[in-house]
PDB file of C-alpha atoms in Angstrom:
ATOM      1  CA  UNK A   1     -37.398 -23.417  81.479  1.00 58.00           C
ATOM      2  CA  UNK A   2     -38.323 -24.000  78.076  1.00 66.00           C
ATOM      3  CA  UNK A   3     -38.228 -27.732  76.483  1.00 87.00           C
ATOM      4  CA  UNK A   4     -36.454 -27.370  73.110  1.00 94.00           C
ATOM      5  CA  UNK A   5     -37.086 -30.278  70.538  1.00 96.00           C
ATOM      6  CA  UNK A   6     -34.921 -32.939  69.352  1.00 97.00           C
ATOM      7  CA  UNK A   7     -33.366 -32.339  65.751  1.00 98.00           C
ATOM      8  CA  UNK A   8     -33.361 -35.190  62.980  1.00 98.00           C
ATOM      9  CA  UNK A   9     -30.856 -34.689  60.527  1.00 98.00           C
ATOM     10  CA  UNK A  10     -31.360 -36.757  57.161  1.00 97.00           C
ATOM     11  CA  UNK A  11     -28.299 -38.154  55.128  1.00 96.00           C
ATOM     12  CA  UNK A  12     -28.611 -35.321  52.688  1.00 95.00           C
ATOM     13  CA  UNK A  13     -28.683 -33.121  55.587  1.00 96.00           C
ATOM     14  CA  UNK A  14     -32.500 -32.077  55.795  1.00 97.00           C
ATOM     15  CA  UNK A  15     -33.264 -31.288  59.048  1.00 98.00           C
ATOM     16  CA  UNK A  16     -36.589 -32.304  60.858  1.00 98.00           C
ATOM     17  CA  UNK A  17     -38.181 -30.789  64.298  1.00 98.00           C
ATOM     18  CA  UNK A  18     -40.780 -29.030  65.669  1.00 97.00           C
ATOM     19  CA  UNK A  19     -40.762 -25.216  65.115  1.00 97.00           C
ATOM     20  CA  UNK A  20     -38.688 -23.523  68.147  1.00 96.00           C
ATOM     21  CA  UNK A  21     -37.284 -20.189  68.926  1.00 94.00           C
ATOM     22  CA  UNK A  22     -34.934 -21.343  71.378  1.00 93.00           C
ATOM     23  CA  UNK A  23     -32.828 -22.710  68.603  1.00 95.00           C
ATOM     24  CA  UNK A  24     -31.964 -20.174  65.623  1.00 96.00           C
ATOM     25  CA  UNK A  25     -33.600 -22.391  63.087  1.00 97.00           C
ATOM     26  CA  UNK A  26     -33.127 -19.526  60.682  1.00 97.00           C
ATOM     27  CA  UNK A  27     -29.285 -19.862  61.108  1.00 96.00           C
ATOM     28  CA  UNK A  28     -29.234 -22.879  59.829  1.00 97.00           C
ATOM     29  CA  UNK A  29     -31.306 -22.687  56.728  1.00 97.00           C
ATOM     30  CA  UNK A  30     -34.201 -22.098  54.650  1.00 97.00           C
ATOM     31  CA  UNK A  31     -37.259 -23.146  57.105  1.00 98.00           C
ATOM     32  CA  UNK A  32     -40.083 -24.976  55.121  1.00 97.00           C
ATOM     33  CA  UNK A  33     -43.236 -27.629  55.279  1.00 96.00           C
ATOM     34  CA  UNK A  34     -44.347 -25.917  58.580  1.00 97.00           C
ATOM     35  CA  UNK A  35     -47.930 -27.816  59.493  1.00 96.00           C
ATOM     36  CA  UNK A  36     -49.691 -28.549  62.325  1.00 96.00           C
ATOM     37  CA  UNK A  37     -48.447 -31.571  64.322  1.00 97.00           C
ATOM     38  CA  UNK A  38     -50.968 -31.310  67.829  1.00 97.00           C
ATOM     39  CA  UNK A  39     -53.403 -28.751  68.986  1.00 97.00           C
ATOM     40  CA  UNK A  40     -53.642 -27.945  72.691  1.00 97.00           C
ATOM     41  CA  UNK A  41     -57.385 -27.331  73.771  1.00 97.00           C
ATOM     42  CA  UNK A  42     -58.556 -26.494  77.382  1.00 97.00           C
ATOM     43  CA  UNK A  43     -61.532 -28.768  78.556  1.00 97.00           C
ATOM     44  CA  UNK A  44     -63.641 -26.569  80.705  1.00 97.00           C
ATOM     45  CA  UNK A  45     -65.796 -30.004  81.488  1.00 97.00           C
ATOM     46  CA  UNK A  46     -62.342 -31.987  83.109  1.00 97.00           C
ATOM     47  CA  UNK A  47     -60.599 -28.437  83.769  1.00 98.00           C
ATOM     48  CA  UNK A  48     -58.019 -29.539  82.313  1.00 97.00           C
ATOM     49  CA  UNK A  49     -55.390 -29.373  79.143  1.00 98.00           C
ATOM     50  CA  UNK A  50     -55.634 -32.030  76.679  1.00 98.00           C
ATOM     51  CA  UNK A  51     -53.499 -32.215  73.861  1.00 97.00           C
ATOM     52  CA  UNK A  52     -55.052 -33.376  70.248  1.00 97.00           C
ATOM     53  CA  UNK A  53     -52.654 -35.364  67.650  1.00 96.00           C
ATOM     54  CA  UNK A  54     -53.578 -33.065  64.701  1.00 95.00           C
ATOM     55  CA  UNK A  55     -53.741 -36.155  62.169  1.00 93.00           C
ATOM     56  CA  UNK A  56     -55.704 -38.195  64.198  1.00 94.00           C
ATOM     57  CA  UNK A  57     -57.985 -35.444  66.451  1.00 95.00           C
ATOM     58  CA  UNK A  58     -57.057 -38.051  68.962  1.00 96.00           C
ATOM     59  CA  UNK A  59     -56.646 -36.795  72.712  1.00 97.00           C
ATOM     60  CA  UNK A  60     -52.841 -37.976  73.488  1.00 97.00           C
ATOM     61  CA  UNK A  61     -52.761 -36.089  76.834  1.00 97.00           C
ATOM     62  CA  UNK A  62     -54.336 -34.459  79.453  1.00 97.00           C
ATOM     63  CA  UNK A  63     -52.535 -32.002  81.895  1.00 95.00           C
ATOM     64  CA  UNK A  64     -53.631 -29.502  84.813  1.00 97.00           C
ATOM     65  CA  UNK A  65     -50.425 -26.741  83.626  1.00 97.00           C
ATOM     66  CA  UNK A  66     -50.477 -25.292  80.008  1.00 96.00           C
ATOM     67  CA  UNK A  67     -46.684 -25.083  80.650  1.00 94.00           C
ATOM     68  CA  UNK A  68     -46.237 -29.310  81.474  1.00 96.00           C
ATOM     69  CA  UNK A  69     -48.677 -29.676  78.633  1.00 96.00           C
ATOM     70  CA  UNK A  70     -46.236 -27.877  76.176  1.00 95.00           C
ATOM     71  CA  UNK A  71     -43.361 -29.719  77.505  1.00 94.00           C
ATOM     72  CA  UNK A  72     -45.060 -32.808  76.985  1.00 96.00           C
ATOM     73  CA  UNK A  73     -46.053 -32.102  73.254  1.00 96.00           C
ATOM     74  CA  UNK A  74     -42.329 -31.168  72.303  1.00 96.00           C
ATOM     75  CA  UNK A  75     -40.841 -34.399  73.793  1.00 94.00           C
ATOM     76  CA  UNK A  76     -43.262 -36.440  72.482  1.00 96.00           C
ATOM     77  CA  UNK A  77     -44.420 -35.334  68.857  1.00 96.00           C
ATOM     78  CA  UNK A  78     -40.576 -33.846  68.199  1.00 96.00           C
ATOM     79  CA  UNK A  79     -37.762 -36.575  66.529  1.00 96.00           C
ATOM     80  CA  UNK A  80     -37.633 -39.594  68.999  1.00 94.00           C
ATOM     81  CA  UNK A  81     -41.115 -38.927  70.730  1.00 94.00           C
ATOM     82  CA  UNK A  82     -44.086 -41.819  70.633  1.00 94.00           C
ATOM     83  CA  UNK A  83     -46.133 -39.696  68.276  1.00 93.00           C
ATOM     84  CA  UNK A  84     -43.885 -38.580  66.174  1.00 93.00           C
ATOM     85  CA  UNK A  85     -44.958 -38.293  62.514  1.00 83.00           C
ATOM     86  CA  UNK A  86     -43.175 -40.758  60.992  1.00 70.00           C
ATOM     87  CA  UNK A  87     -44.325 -40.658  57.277  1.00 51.00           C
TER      88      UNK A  87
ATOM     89  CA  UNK B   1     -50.331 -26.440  69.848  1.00 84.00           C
ATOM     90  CA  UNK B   2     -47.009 -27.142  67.725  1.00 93.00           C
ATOM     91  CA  UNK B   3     -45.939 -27.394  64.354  1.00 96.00           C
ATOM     92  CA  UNK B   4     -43.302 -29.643  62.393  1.00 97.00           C
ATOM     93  CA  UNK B   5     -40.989 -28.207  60.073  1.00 97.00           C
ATOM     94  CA  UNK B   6     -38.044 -28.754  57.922  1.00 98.00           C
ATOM     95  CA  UNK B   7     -35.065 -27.053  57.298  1.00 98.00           C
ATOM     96  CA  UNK B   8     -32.743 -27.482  54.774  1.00 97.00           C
ATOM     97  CA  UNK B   9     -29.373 -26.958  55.456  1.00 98.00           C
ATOM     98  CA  UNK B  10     -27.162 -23.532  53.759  1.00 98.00           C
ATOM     99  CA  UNK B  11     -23.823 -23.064  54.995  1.00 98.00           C
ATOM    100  CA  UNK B  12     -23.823 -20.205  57.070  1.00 97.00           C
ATOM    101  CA  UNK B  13     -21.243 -20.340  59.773  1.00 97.00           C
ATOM    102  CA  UNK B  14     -17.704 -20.719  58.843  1.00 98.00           C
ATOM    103  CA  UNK B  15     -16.838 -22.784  62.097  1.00 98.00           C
ATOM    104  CA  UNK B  16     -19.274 -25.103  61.787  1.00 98.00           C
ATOM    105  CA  UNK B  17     -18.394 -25.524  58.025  1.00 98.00           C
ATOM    106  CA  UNK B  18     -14.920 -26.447  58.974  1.00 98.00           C
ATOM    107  CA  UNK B  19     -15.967 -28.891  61.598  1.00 98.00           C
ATOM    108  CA  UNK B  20     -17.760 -30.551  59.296  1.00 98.00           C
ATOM    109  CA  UNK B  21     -15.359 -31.030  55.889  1.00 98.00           C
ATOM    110  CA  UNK B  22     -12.349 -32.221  58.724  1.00 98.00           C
ATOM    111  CA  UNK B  23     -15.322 -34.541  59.624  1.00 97.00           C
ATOM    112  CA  UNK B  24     -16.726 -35.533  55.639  1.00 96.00           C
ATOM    113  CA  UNK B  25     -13.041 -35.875  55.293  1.00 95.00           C
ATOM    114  CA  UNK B  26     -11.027 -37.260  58.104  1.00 96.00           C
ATOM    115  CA  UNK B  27      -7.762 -37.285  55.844  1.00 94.00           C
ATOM    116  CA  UNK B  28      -7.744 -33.603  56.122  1.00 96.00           C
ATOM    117  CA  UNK B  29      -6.241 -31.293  58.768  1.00 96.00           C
ATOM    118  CA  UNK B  30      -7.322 -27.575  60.010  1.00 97.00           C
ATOM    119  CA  UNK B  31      -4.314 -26.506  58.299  1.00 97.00           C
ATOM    120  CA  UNK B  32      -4.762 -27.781  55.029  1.00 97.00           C
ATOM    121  CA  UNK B  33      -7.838 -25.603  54.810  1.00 98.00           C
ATOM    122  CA  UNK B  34      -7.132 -21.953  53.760  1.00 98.00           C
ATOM    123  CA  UNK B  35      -9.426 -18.961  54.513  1.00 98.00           C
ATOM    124  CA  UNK B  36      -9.318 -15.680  53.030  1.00 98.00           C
ATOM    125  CA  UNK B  37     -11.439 -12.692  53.533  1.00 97.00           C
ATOM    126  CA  UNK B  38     -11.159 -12.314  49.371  1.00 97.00           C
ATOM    127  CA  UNK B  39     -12.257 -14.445  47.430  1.00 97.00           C
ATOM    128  CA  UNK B  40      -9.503 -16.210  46.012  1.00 98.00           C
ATOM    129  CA  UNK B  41      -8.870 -18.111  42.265  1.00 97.00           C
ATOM    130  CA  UNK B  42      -9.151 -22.152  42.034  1.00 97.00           C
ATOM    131  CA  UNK B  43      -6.517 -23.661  40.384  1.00 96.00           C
ATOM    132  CA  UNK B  44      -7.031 -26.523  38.105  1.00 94.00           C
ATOM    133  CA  UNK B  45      -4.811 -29.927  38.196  1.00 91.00           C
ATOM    134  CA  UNK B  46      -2.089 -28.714  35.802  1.00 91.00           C
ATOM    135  CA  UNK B  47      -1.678 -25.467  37.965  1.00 91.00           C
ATOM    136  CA  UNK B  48      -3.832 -23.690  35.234  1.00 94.00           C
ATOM    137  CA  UNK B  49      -6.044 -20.747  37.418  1.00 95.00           C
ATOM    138  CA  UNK B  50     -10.169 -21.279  37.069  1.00 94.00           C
ATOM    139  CA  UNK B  51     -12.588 -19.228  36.613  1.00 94.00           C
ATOM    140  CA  UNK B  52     -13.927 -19.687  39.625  1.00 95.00           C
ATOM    141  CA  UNK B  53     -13.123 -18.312  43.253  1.00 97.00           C
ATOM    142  CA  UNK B  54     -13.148 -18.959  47.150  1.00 98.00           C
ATOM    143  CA  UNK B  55     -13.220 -17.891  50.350  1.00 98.00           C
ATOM    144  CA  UNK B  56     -12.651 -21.025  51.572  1.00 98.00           C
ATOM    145  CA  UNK B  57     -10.127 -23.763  49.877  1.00 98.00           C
ATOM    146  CA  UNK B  58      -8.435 -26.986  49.874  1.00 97.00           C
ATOM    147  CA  UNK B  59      -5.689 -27.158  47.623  1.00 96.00           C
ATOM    148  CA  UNK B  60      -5.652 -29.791  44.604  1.00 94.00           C
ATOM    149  CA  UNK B  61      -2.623 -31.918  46.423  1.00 93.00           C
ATOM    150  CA  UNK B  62      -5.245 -32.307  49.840  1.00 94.00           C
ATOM    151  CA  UNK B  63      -8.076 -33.425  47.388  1.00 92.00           C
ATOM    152  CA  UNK B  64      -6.571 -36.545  45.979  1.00 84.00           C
ATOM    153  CA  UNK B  65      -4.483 -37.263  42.402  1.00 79.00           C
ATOM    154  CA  UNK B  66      -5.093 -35.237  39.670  1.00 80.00           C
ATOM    155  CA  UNK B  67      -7.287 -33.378  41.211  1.00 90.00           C
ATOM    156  CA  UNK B  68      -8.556 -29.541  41.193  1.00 94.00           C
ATOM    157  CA  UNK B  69      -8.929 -27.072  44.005  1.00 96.00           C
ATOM    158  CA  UNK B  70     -12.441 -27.463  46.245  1.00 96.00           C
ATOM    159  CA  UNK B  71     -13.760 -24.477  47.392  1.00 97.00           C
ATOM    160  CA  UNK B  72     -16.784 -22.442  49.383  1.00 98.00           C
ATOM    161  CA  UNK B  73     -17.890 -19.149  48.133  1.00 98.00           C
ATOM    162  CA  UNK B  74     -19.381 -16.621  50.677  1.00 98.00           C
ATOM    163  CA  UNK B  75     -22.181 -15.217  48.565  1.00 97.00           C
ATOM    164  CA  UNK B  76     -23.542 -11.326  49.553  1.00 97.00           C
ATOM    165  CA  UNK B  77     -26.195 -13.415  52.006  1.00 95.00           C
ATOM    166  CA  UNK B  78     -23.308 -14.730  54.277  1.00 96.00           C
ATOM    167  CA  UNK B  79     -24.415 -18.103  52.544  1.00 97.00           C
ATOM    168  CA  UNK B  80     -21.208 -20.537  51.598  1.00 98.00           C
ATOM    169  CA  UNK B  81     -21.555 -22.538  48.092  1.00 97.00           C
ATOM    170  CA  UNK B  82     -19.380 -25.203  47.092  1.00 96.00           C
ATOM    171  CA  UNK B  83     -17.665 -24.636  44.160  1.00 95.00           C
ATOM    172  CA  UNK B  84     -16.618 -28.613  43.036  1.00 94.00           C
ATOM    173  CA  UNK B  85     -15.284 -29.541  39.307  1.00 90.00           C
ATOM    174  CA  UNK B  86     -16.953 -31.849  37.427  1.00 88.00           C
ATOM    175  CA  UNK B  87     -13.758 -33.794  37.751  1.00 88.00           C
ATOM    176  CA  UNK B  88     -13.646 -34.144  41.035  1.00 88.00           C
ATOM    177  CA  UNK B  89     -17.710 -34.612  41.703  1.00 86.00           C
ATOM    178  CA  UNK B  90     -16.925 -38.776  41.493  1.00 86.00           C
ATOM    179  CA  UNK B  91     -15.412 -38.622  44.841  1.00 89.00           C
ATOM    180  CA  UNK B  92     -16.870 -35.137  46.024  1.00 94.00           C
ATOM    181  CA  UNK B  93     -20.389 -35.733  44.629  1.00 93.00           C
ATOM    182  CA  UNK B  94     -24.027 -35.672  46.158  1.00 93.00           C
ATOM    183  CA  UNK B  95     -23.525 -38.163  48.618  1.00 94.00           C
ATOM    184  CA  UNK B  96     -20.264 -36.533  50.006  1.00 96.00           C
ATOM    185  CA  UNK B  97     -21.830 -33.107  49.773  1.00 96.00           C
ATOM    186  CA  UNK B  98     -24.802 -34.801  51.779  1.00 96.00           C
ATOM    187  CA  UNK B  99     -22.712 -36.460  54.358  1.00 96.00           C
ATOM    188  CA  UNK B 100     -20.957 -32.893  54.274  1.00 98.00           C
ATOM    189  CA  UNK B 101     -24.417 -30.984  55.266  1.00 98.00           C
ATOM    190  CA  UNK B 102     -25.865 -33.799  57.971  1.00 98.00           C
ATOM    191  CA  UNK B 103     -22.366 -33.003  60.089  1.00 98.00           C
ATOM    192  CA  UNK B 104     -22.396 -29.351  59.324  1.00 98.00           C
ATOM    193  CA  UNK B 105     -25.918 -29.245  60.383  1.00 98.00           C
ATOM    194  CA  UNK B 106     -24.934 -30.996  63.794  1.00 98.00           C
ATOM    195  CA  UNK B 107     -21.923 -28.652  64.197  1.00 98.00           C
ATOM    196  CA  UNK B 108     -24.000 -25.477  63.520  1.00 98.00           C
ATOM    197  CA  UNK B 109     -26.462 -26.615  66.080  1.00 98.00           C
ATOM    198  CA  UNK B 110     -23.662 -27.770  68.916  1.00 98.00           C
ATOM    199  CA  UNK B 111     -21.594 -24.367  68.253  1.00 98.00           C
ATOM    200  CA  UNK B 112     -25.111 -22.231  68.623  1.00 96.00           C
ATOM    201  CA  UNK B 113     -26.488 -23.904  71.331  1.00 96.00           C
ATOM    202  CA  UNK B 114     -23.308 -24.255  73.470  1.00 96.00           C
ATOM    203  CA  UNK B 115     -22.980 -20.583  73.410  1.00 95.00           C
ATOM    204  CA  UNK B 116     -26.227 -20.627  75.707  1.00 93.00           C
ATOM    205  CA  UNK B 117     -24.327 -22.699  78.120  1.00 95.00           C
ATOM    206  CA  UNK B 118     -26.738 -25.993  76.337  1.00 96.00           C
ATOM    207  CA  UNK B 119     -24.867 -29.155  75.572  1.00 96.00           C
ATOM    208  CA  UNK B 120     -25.711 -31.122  72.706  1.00 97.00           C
ATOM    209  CA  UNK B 121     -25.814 -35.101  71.911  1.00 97.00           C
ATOM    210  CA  UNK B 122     -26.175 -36.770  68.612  1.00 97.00           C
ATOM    211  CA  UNK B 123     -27.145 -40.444  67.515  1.00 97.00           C
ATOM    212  CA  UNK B 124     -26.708 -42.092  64.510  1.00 97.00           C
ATOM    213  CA  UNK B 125     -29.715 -43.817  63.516  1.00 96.00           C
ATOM    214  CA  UNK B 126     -29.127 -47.485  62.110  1.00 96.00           C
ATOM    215  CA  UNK B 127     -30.822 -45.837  58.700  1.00 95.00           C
ATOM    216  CA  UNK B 128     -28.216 -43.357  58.417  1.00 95.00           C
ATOM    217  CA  UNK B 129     -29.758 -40.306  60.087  1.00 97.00           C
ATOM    218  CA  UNK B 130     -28.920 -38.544  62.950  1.00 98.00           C
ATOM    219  CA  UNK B 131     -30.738 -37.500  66.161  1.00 97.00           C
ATOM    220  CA  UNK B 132     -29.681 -34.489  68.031  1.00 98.00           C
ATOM    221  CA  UNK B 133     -30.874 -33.653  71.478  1.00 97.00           C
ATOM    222  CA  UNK B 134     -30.246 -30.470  73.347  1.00 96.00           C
ATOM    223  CA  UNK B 135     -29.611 -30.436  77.488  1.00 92.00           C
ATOM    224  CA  UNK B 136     -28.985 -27.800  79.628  1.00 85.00           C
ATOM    225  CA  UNK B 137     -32.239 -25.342  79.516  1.00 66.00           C
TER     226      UNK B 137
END
């Protein structure tokens, strides 16, 4: 099953997420400032998944399934996750 | 690999819009809101008819004293616009019509995603904004 992102909605009503298809984002209105928030990159060395915070290059993660990998970028760079970009 | 974005809210869904001005303003009702498939003419405070019209409208007397209709054009995109007098902009003005989009952007997202069967949570943030988190998939 697909992990959808959580949505933060500012005071003026600007929304904020990660870019999903498993909500209609272009129901709700004109879709903008789209840029990179990780890159996912297989290490053939560890055989493994690791996920880059894009700012940073930093390795956040490291996962055996590109699928648990995903998962684990949407919960934690979308609204509410530990590397969520705040600025 | 993902990517942030932002959205900025349009009013596209006539429920959702609803939802949200009974929300923005709990003094109204679902009945004091009128819908027509037409656009229909605003009328000013002394009953005189604007210029401009509506699809969607809350009469003068809902709106507060001496007052003029509010209303929400459907524009040839499917896209609602409010259509506020300048009168009536000190108590319906850019912070109302922002508290107005923050719930309508919650409502469009609970009505869309509860049609998949999802269910969807919100939080209010102690700085105002709202986090909304989808269940269900």
């Amino acid at each position: 099953m697909p992990a959808i992102p959580n949505i933060l909605i500012d005071s003026d009503g600007v929304m904020h997420t990660l870019y999903t298809e498993e909500i209609d984002l272009y129901g709700l209105g004109e879709i903008g400032n789209v840029h990179r928030a990780s890159h996912l990159i297989f290490d053939p060395a560890a055989q493994v998944w690791t996920v880059r915070d894009a700012r940073t290059g930093e390795t956040v993660h490291r996962e055996r399934s590109r699928a648990n990998a995903i998962a684990w970028e949407i919960q934690h760079f979308g609204p509410g996750g530990e590397h969520y970009e705040t600025a | 690999m993902s990517e942030y974005c932002d959205i900025k809210t349009q009013f596209k869904s006539e429920e959702a819009l609803i939802d949200a001005l009974l929300e923005a303003s709990p003094q109204w009702t679902r009945d004091m809101i009128e819908l027509h498939a037409e656009p229909q003419h605003l009328f000013g405070y002394q009953d005189d008819q604007r210029e401009q019209t509506a699809h969607l409208i809350i009469r003068r007397e809902h709106v507060g004293g001496a007052a003029n209709d509010i209303g929400f054009l459907r524009g040839p995109d499917g896209t609602y616009t409010a259509q506020i007098s300048r009168y009536d902009s000190h108590r319906y003005g850019e912070r109302w019509q922002g508290k107005l989009k923050q719930s309508y952007a919650y409502h469009a997202i609970r009505r869309q995603q509860e049609r998949h069967g999802r269910t969807v949570t919100r939080t209010v943030r102690t700085d105002g904004k709202i986090l909304v988190t989808v269940r269900g998939y």
